[in-house]
mmCIF file of C-alpha atoms in Angstrom:
data_model
loop_
_atom_site.group_PDB
_atom_site.id
_atom_site.type_symbol
_atom_site.label_atom_id
_atom_site.label_comp_id
_atom_site.label_asym_id
_atom_site.label_seq_id
_atom_site.Cartn_x
_atom_site.Cartn_y
_atom_site.Cartn_z
ATOM 1 C CA UNK L 1 43.758 27.834 -0.276
ATOM 2 C CA UNK L 2 43.061 28.054 -3.343
ATOM 3 C CA UNK L 3 46.101 26.202 -6.330
ATOM 4 C CA UNK L 4 47.649 29.611 -6.870
ATOM 5 C CA UNK L 5 47.931 31.099 -3.303
ATOM 6 C CA UNK L 6 49.824 28.159 -2.954
ATOM 7 C CA UNK L 7 51.886 28.245 -6.002
ATOM 8 C CA UNK L 8 51.979 31.722 -5.085
ATOM 9 C CA UNK L 9 53.524 30.345 -1.483
ATOM 10 C CA UNK L 10 55.670 28.771 -3.978
ATOM 11 C CA UNK L 11 57.827 30.807 -5.353
ATOM 12 C CA UNK L 12 58.086 33.127 -2.742
ATOM 13 C CA UNK L 13 59.289 29.890 -0.440
ATOM 14 C CA UNK L 14 61.772 28.525 -2.727
ATOM 15 C CA UNK L 15 63.656 31.990 -3.635
ATOM 16 C CA UNK L 16 63.861 32.551 -0.500
ATOM 17 C CA UNK L 17 66.106 29.156 -0.313
ATOM 18 C CA UNK L 18 67.421 29.676 -3.580
ATOM 19 C CA UNK L 19 68.385 33.050 -1.618
ATOM 20 C CA UNK L 20 70.364 31.604 2.028
ATOM 21 C CA UNK L 21 71.625 28.078 -0.706
ATOM 22 C CA UNK L 22 73.624 31.132 -2.611
ATOM 23 C CA UNK L 23 75.140 32.471 1.199
ATOM 24 C CA UNK L 24 75.707 29.059 2.339
ATOM 25 C CA UNK L 25 77.706 29.339 -1.617
ATOM 26 C CA UNK L 26 79.332 32.022 -1.031
ATOM 27 C CA UNK L 27 80.970 31.135 3.067
ATOM 28 C CA UNK L 28 81.018 27.290 1.777
ATOM 29 C CA UNK L 29 83.219 28.604 -1.365
ATOM 30 C CA UNK L 30 84.933 30.858 1.353
ATOM 31 C CA UNK L 31 85.860 29.469 4.032
ATOM 32 C CA UNK L 32 85.562 25.404 3.414
ATOM 33 C CA UNK L 33 87.013 25.453 -0.158
ATOM 34 C CA UNK L 34 89.653 23.795 0.817
ATOM 35 C CA UNK L 35 89.620 22.012 4.260
ATOM 36 C CA UNK L 36 85.656 20.232 3.549
ATOM 37 C CA UNK L 37 85.558 20.243 -0.048
ATOM 38 C CA UNK L 38 82.706 17.933 0.602
ATOM 39 C CA UNK L 39 80.235 20.658 2.492
ATOM 40 C CA UNK L 40 80.786 22.323 -0.307
ATOM 41 C CA UNK L 41 79.280 19.740 -2.928
ATOM 42 C CA UNK L 42 76.492 19.238 -0.430
ATOM 43 C CA UNK L 43 75.712 22.901 -0.783
ATOM 44 C CA UNK L 44 75.963 22.774 -4.062
ATOM 45 C CA UNK L 45 74.052 20.514 -4.830
ATOM 46 C CA UNK L 46 71.158 21.841 -2.525
ATOM 47 C CA UNK L 47 71.043 24.761 -4.759
ATOM 48 C CA UNK L 48 70.083 22.780 -8.176
ATOM 49 C CA UNK L 49 67.515 20.498 -6.575
ATOM 50 C CA UNK L 50 66.427 24.661 -4.958
ATOM 51 C CA UNK L 51 66.371 25.919 -8.686
ATOM 52 C CA UNK L 52 63.875 23.156 -10.395
ATOM 53 C CA UNK L 53 61.652 23.528 -7.641
ATOM 54 C CA UNK L 54 61.345 27.331 -8.282
ATOM 55 C CA UNK L 55 61.296 26.444 -12.234
ATOM 56 C CA UNK L 56 58.389 23.996 -11.529
ATOM 57 C CA UNK L 57 57.132 26.696 -9.589
ATOM 58 C CA UNK L 58 57.092 29.133 -12.649
ATOM 59 C CA UNK L 59 55.823 26.241 -14.060
ATOM 60 C CA UNK L 60 53.259 25.160 -12.407
ATOM 61 C CA UNK L 61 51.971 29.499 -12.799
ATOM 62 C CA UNK L 62 52.818 29.697 -16.158
ATOM 63 C CA UNK L 63 50.052 27.298 -16.964
ATOM 64 C CA UNK L 64 47.609 28.780 -14.553
ATOM 65 C CA UNK L 65 47.303 32.539 -15.778
ATOM 66 C CA UNK L 66 45.622 33.219 -19.140
ATOM 67 C CA UNK L 67 47.944 36.198 -20.035
ATOM 68 C CA UNK L 68 50.755 35.705 -22.204
ATOM 69 C CA UNK L 69 53.506 35.309 -19.768
ATOM 70 C CA UNK L 70 56.945 34.619 -21.094
ATOM 71 C CA UNK L 71 57.525 31.072 -18.306
ATOM 72 C CA UNK L 72 58.589 28.588 -21.070
ATOM 73 C CA UNK L 73 62.350 29.714 -21.583
ATOM 74 C CA UNK L 74 63.256 30.614 -18.414
ATOM 75 C CA UNK L 75 61.762 27.755 -17.321
ATOM 76 C CA UNK L 76 64.326 25.607 -19.442
ATOM 77 C CA UNK L 77 67.494 27.436 -18.336
ATOM 78 C CA UNK L 78 66.975 27.203 -15.532
ATOM 79 C CA UNK L 79 66.315 23.774 -15.147
ATOM 80 C CA UNK L 80 69.349 23.086 -17.936
ATOM 81 C CA UNK L 81 72.216 24.363 -15.914
ATOM 82 C CA UNK L 82 70.521 22.499 -12.889
ATOM 83 C CA UNK L 83 71.253 19.512 -13.893
ATOM 84 C CA UNK L 84 74.156 20.359 -16.139
ATOM 85 C CA UNK L 85 75.818 20.982 -12.518
ATOM 86 C CA UNK L 86 74.494 18.044 -11.106
ATOM 87 C CA UNK L 87 76.340 15.871 -13.435
ATOM 88 C CA UNK L 88 79.393 18.393 -13.451
ATOM 89 C CA UNK L 89 79.020 17.527 -9.241
ATOM 90 C CA UNK L 90 79.035 13.771 -9.072
ATOM 91 C CA UNK L 91 81.886 14.030 -10.769
ATOM 92 C CA UNK L 92 84.399 16.010 -9.299
ATOM 93 C CA UNK L 93 83.118 13.622 -6.308
ATOM 94 C CA UNK L 94 84.057 10.557 -7.948
ATOM 95 C CA UNK L 95 87.795 12.973 -8.783
ATOM 96 C CA UNK L 96 87.334 14.086 -5.660
ATOM 97 C CA UNK L 97 91.377 12.814 -4.964
ATOM 98 C CA UNK L 98 92.631 13.675 -7.306
ATOM 99 C CA UNK L 99 90.589 17.797 -8.018
ATOM 100 C CA UNK L 100 89.876 17.339 -11.411
ATOM 101 C CA UNK L 101 93.684 17.533 -12.134
ATOM 102 C CA UNK L 102 93.774 14.065 -14.434
ATOM 103 C CA UNK L 103 93.183 14.676 -18.250
ATOM 104 C CA UNK L 104 90.307 15.088 -19.601
ATOM 105 C CA UNK L 105 89.176 15.331 -16.201
ATOM 106 C CA UNK L 106 90.803 18.562 -16.151
ATOM 107 C CA UNK L 107 89.639 20.117 -19.931
ATOM 108 C CA UNK L 108 85.615 18.434 -19.356
ATOM 109 C CA UNK L 109 85.426 20.583 -15.653
ATOM 110 C CA UNK L 110 86.018 23.846 -17.986
ATOM 111 C CA UNK L 111 83.923 22.742 -20.303
ATOM 112 C CA UNK L 112 81.195 22.199 -17.324
ATOM 113 C CA UNK L 113 82.377 25.503 -15.943
ATOM 114 C CA UNK L 114 81.575 27.464 -19.184
ATOM 115 C CA UNK L 115 78.671 25.845 -20.406
ATOM 116 C CA UNK L 116 76.263 25.662 -16.850
ATOM 117 C CA UNK L 117 78.420 30.071 -15.817
ATOM 118 C CA UNK L 118 76.159 30.459 -20.110
ATOM 119 C CA UNK L 119 72.893 28.456 -18.981
ATOM 120 C CA UNK L 120 72.458 29.947 -15.844
ATOM 121 C CA UNK L 121 72.374 33.035 -16.340
ATOM 122 C CA UNK L 122 70.576 33.125 -19.511
ATOM 123 C CA UNK L 123 68.235 31.474 -17.881
ATOM 124 C CA UNK L 124 68.633 34.261 -15.236
ATOM 125 C CA UNK L 125 67.999 36.575 -17.962
ATOM 126 C CA UNK L 126 64.510 34.997 -19.614
ATOM 127 C CA UNK L 127 63.415 34.922 -15.715
ATOM 128 C CA UNK L 128 64.090 39.086 -15.729
ATOM 129 C CA UNK L 129 61.649 38.809 -19.304
ATOM 130 C CA UNK L 130 58.911 37.036 -17.484
ATOM 131 C CA UNK L 131 58.939 38.805 -14.343
ATOM 132 C CA UNK L 132 58.773 41.552 -16.419
ATOM 133 C CA UNK L 133 55.673 40.190 -18.369
ATOM 134 C CA UNK L 134 53.897 39.412 -14.798
ATOM 135 C CA UNK L 135 54.400 43.106 -14.029
ATOM 136 C CA UNK L 136 52.934 44.306 -16.956
ATOM 137 C CA UNK L 137 49.731 42.533 -16.288
ATOM 138 C CA UNK L 138 49.684 44.212 -13.359
ATOM 139 C CA UNK L 139 50.630 40.941 -11.156
ATOM 140 C CA UNK L 140 53.737 42.335 -9.663
ATOM 141 C CA UNK L 141 54.081 46.491 -8.638
ATOM 142 C CA UNK L 142 57.997 46.083 -10.180
ATOM 143 C CA UNK L 143 59.780 45.374 -12.970
ATOM 144 C CA UNK L 144 62.532 42.555 -13.298
ATOM 145 C CA UNK L 145 66.643 43.685 -12.308
ATOM 146 C CA UNK L 146 69.679 42.899 -13.667
ATOM 147 C CA UNK L 147 71.731 41.879 -10.507
ATOM 148 C CA UNK L 148 71.791 38.074 -10.610
ATOM 149 C CA UNK L 149 72.695 37.296 -14.756
ATOM 150 C CA UNK L 150 75.781 40.073 -14.204
ATOM 151 C CA UNK L 151 76.290 38.742 -10.255
ATOM 152 C CA UNK L 152 76.342 34.980 -12.907
ATOM 153 C CA UNK L 153 78.551 36.750 -16.106
ATOM 154 C CA UNK L 154 81.496 38.125 -13.561
ATOM 155 C CA UNK L 155 81.575 35.064 -11.227
ATOM 156 C CA UNK L 156 82.846 33.646 -14.395
ATOM 157 C CA UNK L 157 85.592 35.100 -14.631
ATOM 158 C CA UNK L 158 87.301 33.848 -11.100
ATOM 159 C CA UNK L 159 85.757 30.364 -11.501
ATOM 160 C CA UNK L 160 88.039 30.454 -14.967
ATOM 161 C CA UNK L 161 91.353 31.338 -12.871
ATOM 162 C CA UNK L 162 90.244 29.138 -10.518
ATOM 163 C CA UNK L 163 90.631 26.137 -13.453
ATOM 164 C CA UNK L 164 94.006 27.968 -14.296
ATOM 165 C CA UNK L 165 94.631 27.430 -10.779
ATOM 166 C CA UNK L 166 94.496 23.122 -10.953
ATOM 167 C CA UNK L 167 95.751 23.203 -13.957
ATOM 168 C CA UNK L 168 99.550 24.775 -13.122
ATOM 169 C CA UNK L 169 99.217 22.773 -10.163
ATOM 170 C CA UNK L 170 101.585 23.181 -8.192
ATOM 171 C CA UNK L 171 102.284 26.341 -9.412
ATOM 172 C CA UNK L 172 100.908 29.352 -7.954
ATOM 173 C CA UNK L 173 99.699 31.727 -8.979
ATOM 174 C CA UNK L 174 100.549 35.699 -9.093
ATOM 175 C CA UNK L 175 99.110 37.380 -6.203
ATOM 176 C CA UNK L 176 97.234 40.488 -8.924
ATOM 177 C CA UNK L 177 95.386 37.419 -10.499
ATOM 178 C CA UNK L 178 94.985 35.916 -6.925
ATOM 179 C CA UNK L 179 93.819 38.884 -6.034
ATOM 180 C CA UNK L 180 91.886 40.014 -9.372
ATOM 181 C CA UNK L 181 90.216 36.987 -8.492
ATOM 182 C CA UNK L 182 89.083 36.902 -4.979
ATOM 183 C CA UNK L 183 87.478 41.356 -5.646
ATOM 184 C CA UNK L 184 85.755 39.310 -8.541
ATOM 185 C CA UNK L 185 84.522 37.108 -6.604
ATOM 186 C CA UNK L 186 83.322 38.430 -3.677
ATOM 187 C CA UNK L 187 81.669 41.378 -6.396
ATOM 188 C CA UNK L 188 80.033 38.898 -7.824
ATOM 189 C CA UNK L 189 78.755 37.368 -4.911
ATOM 190 C CA UNK L 190 76.823 40.503 -4.193
ATOM 191 C CA UNK L 191 75.545 41.311 -6.804
ATOM 192 C CA UNK L 192 73.968 37.360 -7.006
ATOM 193 C CA UNK L 193 72.497 37.750 -2.799
ATOM 194 C CA UNK L 194 71.559 41.262 -3.595
ATOM 195 C CA UNK L 195 69.534 40.019 -6.392
ATOM 196 C CA UNK L 196 68.693 36.706 -5.100
ATOM 197 C CA UNK L 197 66.705 38.949 -2.269
ATOM 198 C CA UNK L 198 65.683 41.201 -4.204
ATOM 199 C CA UNK L 199 63.729 38.463 -6.789
ATOM 200 C CA UNK L 200 62.307 37.633 -3.396
ATOM 201 C CA UNK L 201 60.590 40.180 -1.918
ATOM 202 C CA UNK L 202 59.155 41.221 -5.537
ATOM 203 C CA UNK L 203 57.639 38.054 -5.694
ATOM 204 C CA UNK L 204 56.450 38.320 -2.069
ATOM 205 C CA UNK L 205 53.897 41.205 -3.628
ATOM 206 C CA UNK L 206 52.214 39.507 -5.979
ATOM 207 C CA UNK L 207 48.994 40.871 -6.401
ATOM 208 C CA UNK L 208 46.550 37.690 -5.463
ATOM 209 C CA UNK L 209 43.820 40.277 -4.226
ATOM 210 C CA UNK L 210 43.287 39.765 -9.101
ATOM 211 C CA UNK L 211 43.761 36.116 -9.015
ATOM 212 C CA UNK L 212 40.600 35.602 -6.094
ATOM 213 C CA UNK L 213 38.548 37.910 -9.248
ATOM 214 C CA UNK L 214 39.751 35.745 -11.876
ATOM 215 C CA UNK L 215 39.571 32.224 -9.886
ATOM 216 C CA UNK L 216 35.730 33.937 -8.196
ATOM 217 C CA UNK L 217 34.814 35.801 -11.467
ATOM 218 C CA UNK L 218 31.018 34.491 -12.726
ATOM 219 C CA UNK L 219 30.229 33.017 -15.635
ATOM 220 C CA UNK L 220 27.826 34.691 -17.846
ATOM 221 C CA UNK L 221 24.086 33.547 -17.023
ATOM 222 C CA UNK L 222 24.860 35.006 -13.101
ATOM 223 C CA UNK L 223 26.426 38.014 -14.251
ATOM 224 C CA UNK L 224 22.967 39.157 -16.273
ATOM 225 C CA UNK L 225 21.209 37.438 -13.178
ATOM 226 C CA UNK L 226 22.820 40.653 -10.962
ATOM 227 C CA UNK L 227 22.670 43.041 -14.041
ATOM 228 C CA UNK L 228 18.725 42.212 -14.201
ATOM 229 C CA UNK L 229 18.522 42.370 -10.017
ATOM 230 C CA UNK L 230 20.399 46.416 -10.177
ATOM 231 C CA UNK L 231 17.951 47.056 -13.320
ATOM 232 C CA UNK L 232 14.882 46.697 -11.075
ATOM 233 C CA UNK L 233 16.124 47.745 -8.501
ATOM 234 C CA UNK L 234 17.005 50.858 -9.896
ATOM 235 C CA UNK L 235 13.724 51.559 -10.505
ATOM 236 C CA UNK L 236 12.253 50.701 -7.235
ATOM 237 C CA UNK L 237 14.450 53.586 -6.566
ATOM 238 C CA UNK L 238 13.606 55.619 -9.550
ATOM 239 C CA UNK L 239 9.239 55.066 -8.146
ATOM 240 C CA UNK L 240 10.068 55.825 -5.173
ATOM 241 C CA UNK L 241 11.538 59.436 -5.753
#
């Protein structure tokens, strides 16, 4: 297996892992959020590590290509968002019994929420630009999509509503606010999962034939030799005719 073929599989497999973990995050937040918070934290951490793994594959890909592929900014932002969320998860686990209710943790939580979602959304916007640059260089058959960054931006609203519900704990929000939050959460989850499916399928259509041509391209001496042989064969055919 060539190095570039290994990089392609690295990206495809990590993208599918992200897709599966994102579905588990949605199910965990909706079903187990109030009953098994430890499980939710584990799934969230697994998603962050999978995102770092995907970013490493993106870095490997960028370093292996000679074309102007925009891979640096998405790698930086995606890894940064994962590290921010990991720190937030550690603080959440330490403060698990209080559920971030103690000051100043509750305001620290808000700062982590806003920063994480903004950095993550920007990272996936830059990732879309990376896919577009791969498309322009004929490595991919289609351009990037907006589903994931759009879903992340929409998801920020129910995340802030959930934070506010913790702030006024143990009071309960108005029913219409909870309904709006749930609708936005489900809509954002749909967009993000759809986007990850699209990302996985797009990366799975990587143009490995172009890799093969680049990996086994001839040097100038071999190319001149083959050209001389072809000219000689053509001359022989001309004399026979």
